[in-house]
């Protein structure tokens, strides 16, 4: 059983920064893709960042490249999303997710099968 718990969301002004954390627990987590998604009100869920440690793969949505950084601790038990230069369009519920495909497949591939409850990020102008 895989369990994901996000934290670190909050309200910031445009240009500010936040670091989201996701505590990961469960079995067989040695070769996975750890990822962050987000969903804004009235919109679909979109992939933000992914990290496959075994192959050193990182994947970022074009909208966050250069502003967001995904990282993890050495045991795969915590994954972070460091967000800088936040903009109002970054406002969303952010979710931690896992794919057992450690090549970090396309966001809409349906291969992200584990989800946390989410943490809200609100950016004001």
mmCIF file of C-alpha atoms in Angstrom:
data_model
loop_
_atom_site.group_PDB
_atom_site.id
_atom_site.type_symbol
_atom_site.label_atom_id
_atom_site.label_comp_id
_atom_site.label_asym_id
_atom_site.label_seq_id
_atom_site.Cartn_x
_atom_site.Cartn_y
_atom_site.Cartn_z
ATOM 1 C CA UNK A 1 0.000 0.000 0.000
ATOM 2 C CA UNK A 2 1.415 3.379 -1.056
ATOM 3 C CA UNK A 3 0.563 6.463 0.958
ATOM 4 C CA UNK A 4 1.298 10.062 -0.029
ATOM 5 C CA UNK A 5 0.898 13.102 2.214
ATOM 6 C CA UNK A 6 1.440 16.624 0.890
ATOM 7 C CA UNK A 7 2.177 19.750 2.920
ATOM 8 C CA UNK A 8 3.629 23.224 2.498
ATOM 9 C CA UNK A 9 0.902 24.963 0.557
ATOM 10 C CA UNK A 10 -0.277 28.449 1.424
ATOM 11 C CA UNK A 11 -0.961 31.947 0.179
ATOM 12 C CA UNK A 12 1.768 34.141 -1.277
ATOM 13 C CA UNK A 13 2.023 37.244 -3.375
ATOM 14 C CA UNK A 14 3.182 37.162 -6.966
ATOM 15 C CA UNK A 15 6.931 36.766 -7.171
ATOM 16 C CA UNK A 16 7.083 34.787 -3.951
ATOM 17 C CA UNK A 17 8.255 31.259 -3.270
ATOM 18 C CA UNK A 18 6.958 28.117 -1.610
ATOM 19 C CA UNK A 19 8.310 24.643 -1.035
ATOM 20 C CA UNK A 20 5.881 21.764 -1.092
ATOM 21 C CA UNK A 21 6.692 18.469 0.585
ATOM 22 C CA UNK A 22 5.314 15.004 0.023
ATOM 23 C CA UNK A 23 5.923 12.211 2.483
ATOM 24 C CA UNK A 24 5.937 8.876 0.731
ATOM 25 C CA UNK A 25 5.481 5.491 2.369
ATOM 26 C CA UNK A 26 4.787 2.008 1.132
ATOM 27 C CA UNK A 27 6.333 -0.943 -0.585
ATOM 28 C CA UNK A 28 8.542 -1.239 -3.631
ATOM 29 C CA UNK A 29 9.436 2.394 -4.040
ATOM 30 C CA UNK A 30 12.998 1.864 -5.230
ATOM 31 C CA UNK A 31 12.276 2.413 -8.930
ATOM 32 C CA UNK A 32 9.454 4.866 -9.401
ATOM 33 C CA UNK A 33 8.769 8.280 -10.854
ATOM 34 C CA UNK A 34 7.863 10.817 -8.175
ATOM 35 C CA UNK A 35 5.747 13.609 -9.594
ATOM 36 C CA UNK A 36 3.712 16.697 -8.852
ATOM 37 C CA UNK A 37 0.460 17.599 -10.567
ATOM 38 C CA UNK A 38 -1.875 20.525 -10.075
ATOM 39 C CA UNK A 39 -5.498 21.333 -10.718
ATOM 40 C CA UNK A 40 -6.861 24.842 -10.885
ATOM 41 C CA UNK A 41 -10.574 25.561 -10.392
ATOM 42 C CA UNK A 42 -12.524 24.636 -13.495
ATOM 43 C CA UNK A 43 -9.543 23.029 -15.192
ATOM 44 C CA UNK A 44 -8.186 19.556 -15.628
ATOM 45 C CA UNK A 45 -5.284 18.094 -13.716
ATOM 46 C CA UNK A 46 -1.927 18.882 -15.290
ATOM 47 C CA UNK A 47 1.519 17.496 -14.720
ATOM 48 C CA UNK A 48 4.042 19.924 -13.262
ATOM 49 C CA UNK A 49 7.252 18.027 -12.518
ATOM 50 C CA UNK A 50 8.521 14.477 -12.349
ATOM 51 C CA UNK A 51 11.694 12.798 -11.134
ATOM 52 C CA UNK A 52 12.926 9.302 -11.859
ATOM 53 C CA UNK A 53 15.969 8.793 -9.653
ATOM 54 C CA UNK A 54 17.228 5.506 -11.069
ATOM 55 C CA UNK A 55 17.823 6.995 -14.532
ATOM 56 C CA UNK A 56 18.273 10.591 -13.434
ATOM 57 C CA UNK A 57 15.221 11.709 -15.378
ATOM 58 C CA UNK A 58 13.468 14.994 -14.688
ATOM 59 C CA UNK A 59 10.430 16.298 -16.514
ATOM 60 C CA UNK A 60 8.856 19.742 -16.210
ATOM 61 C CA UNK A 61 5.826 21.372 -17.736
ATOM 62 C CA UNK A 62 6.826 24.225 -20.037
ATOM 63 C CA UNK A 63 4.908 26.666 -17.861
ATOM 64 C CA UNK A 64 7.144 26.026 -14.837
ATOM 65 C CA UNK A 65 10.564 25.409 -16.381
ATOM 66 C CA UNK A 66 13.191 27.587 -14.775
ATOM 67 C CA UNK A 67 10.907 28.416 -11.839
ATOM 68 C CA UNK A 68 10.093 25.070 -10.198
ATOM 69 C CA UNK A 69 12.531 22.382 -9.059
ATOM 70 C CA UNK A 70 11.671 18.846 -8.014
ATOM 71 C CA UNK A 71 13.961 16.943 -5.694
ATOM 72 C CA UNK A 72 13.863 14.080 -3.235
ATOM 73 C CA UNK A 73 15.750 12.722 -0.280
ATOM 74 C CA UNK A 74 18.047 9.740 -0.690
ATOM 75 C CA UNK A 75 15.533 7.222 0.562
ATOM 76 C CA UNK A 76 12.678 8.280 -1.733
ATOM 77 C CA UNK A 77 10.615 8.995 1.365
ATOM 78 C CA UNK A 78 10.226 12.739 0.746
ATOM 79 C CA UNK A 79 9.819 14.594 -2.521
ATOM 80 C CA UNK A 80 9.879 18.370 -2.661
ATOM 81 C CA UNK A 81 8.678 20.928 -5.152
ATOM 82 C CA UNK A 82 10.489 24.230 -4.766
ATOM 83 C CA UNK A 83 8.492 26.938 -6.494
ATOM 84 C CA UNK A 84 9.877 30.407 -7.191
ATOM 85 C CA UNK A 85 8.633 33.470 -9.077
ATOM 86 C CA UNK A 86 5.081 32.346 -8.415
ATOM 87 C CA UNK A 87 2.327 33.885 -10.501
ATOM 88 C CA UNK A 88 -1.456 34.005 -10.058
ATOM 89 C CA UNK A 89 -1.801 31.369 -12.766
ATOM 90 C CA UNK A 90 0.081 28.949 -10.492
ATOM 91 C CA UNK A 91 -2.888 28.992 -8.122
ATOM 92 C CA UNK A 92 -4.125 25.412 -7.831
ATOM 93 C CA UNK A 93 -4.400 22.356 -5.663
ATOM 94 C CA UNK A 94 -1.082 20.546 -5.911
ATOM 95 C CA UNK A 95 -0.930 16.760 -5.736
ATOM 96 C CA UNK A 96 1.919 14.350 -5.228
ATOM 97 C CA UNK A 97 1.842 11.240 -7.372
ATOM 98 C CA UNK A 98 3.799 8.118 -8.238
ATOM 99 C CA UNK A 99 4.221 6.149 -11.410
ATOM 100 C CA UNK A 100 5.837 2.728 -11.292
ATOM 101 C CA UNK A 101 7.306 3.600 -14.681
ATOM 102 C CA UNK A 102 10.523 5.258 -13.535
ATOM 103 C CA UNK A 103 11.022 6.864 -16.951
ATOM 104 C CA UNK A 104 8.380 9.401 -15.929
ATOM 105 C CA UNK A 105 5.822 8.830 -18.679
ATOM 106 C CA UNK A 106 3.693 11.496 -20.284
ATOM 107 C CA UNK A 107 1.405 13.216 -17.836
ATOM 108 C CA UNK A 108 -1.786 11.959 -19.498
ATOM 109 C CA UNK A 109 -0.550 8.400 -20.020
ATOM 110 C CA UNK A 110 -2.666 7.044 -17.196
ATOM 111 C CA UNK A 111 0.432 5.577 -15.564
ATOM 112 C CA UNK A 112 0.311 7.751 -12.466
ATOM 113 C CA UNK A 113 -1.696 5.555 -10.176
ATOM 114 C CA UNK A 114 -1.075 6.846 -6.681
ATOM 115 C CA UNK A 115 -2.239 10.204 -5.355
ATOM 116 C CA UNK A 116 -2.167 12.278 -2.208
ATOM 117 C CA UNK A 117 -4.965 14.476 -0.913
ATOM 118 C CA UNK A 118 -3.382 17.675 -2.184
ATOM 119 C CA UNK A 119 -2.203 20.975 -0.766
ATOM 120 C CA UNK A 120 -3.573 24.345 -1.861
ATOM 121 C CA UNK A 121 -1.362 27.057 -3.336
ATOM 122 C CA UNK A 122 -2.861 30.518 -3.817
ATOM 123 C CA UNK A 123 -0.904 33.311 -5.477
ATOM 124 C CA UNK A 124 -2.283 36.837 -5.359
ATOM 125 C CA UNK A 125 -1.338 39.669 -7.690
#
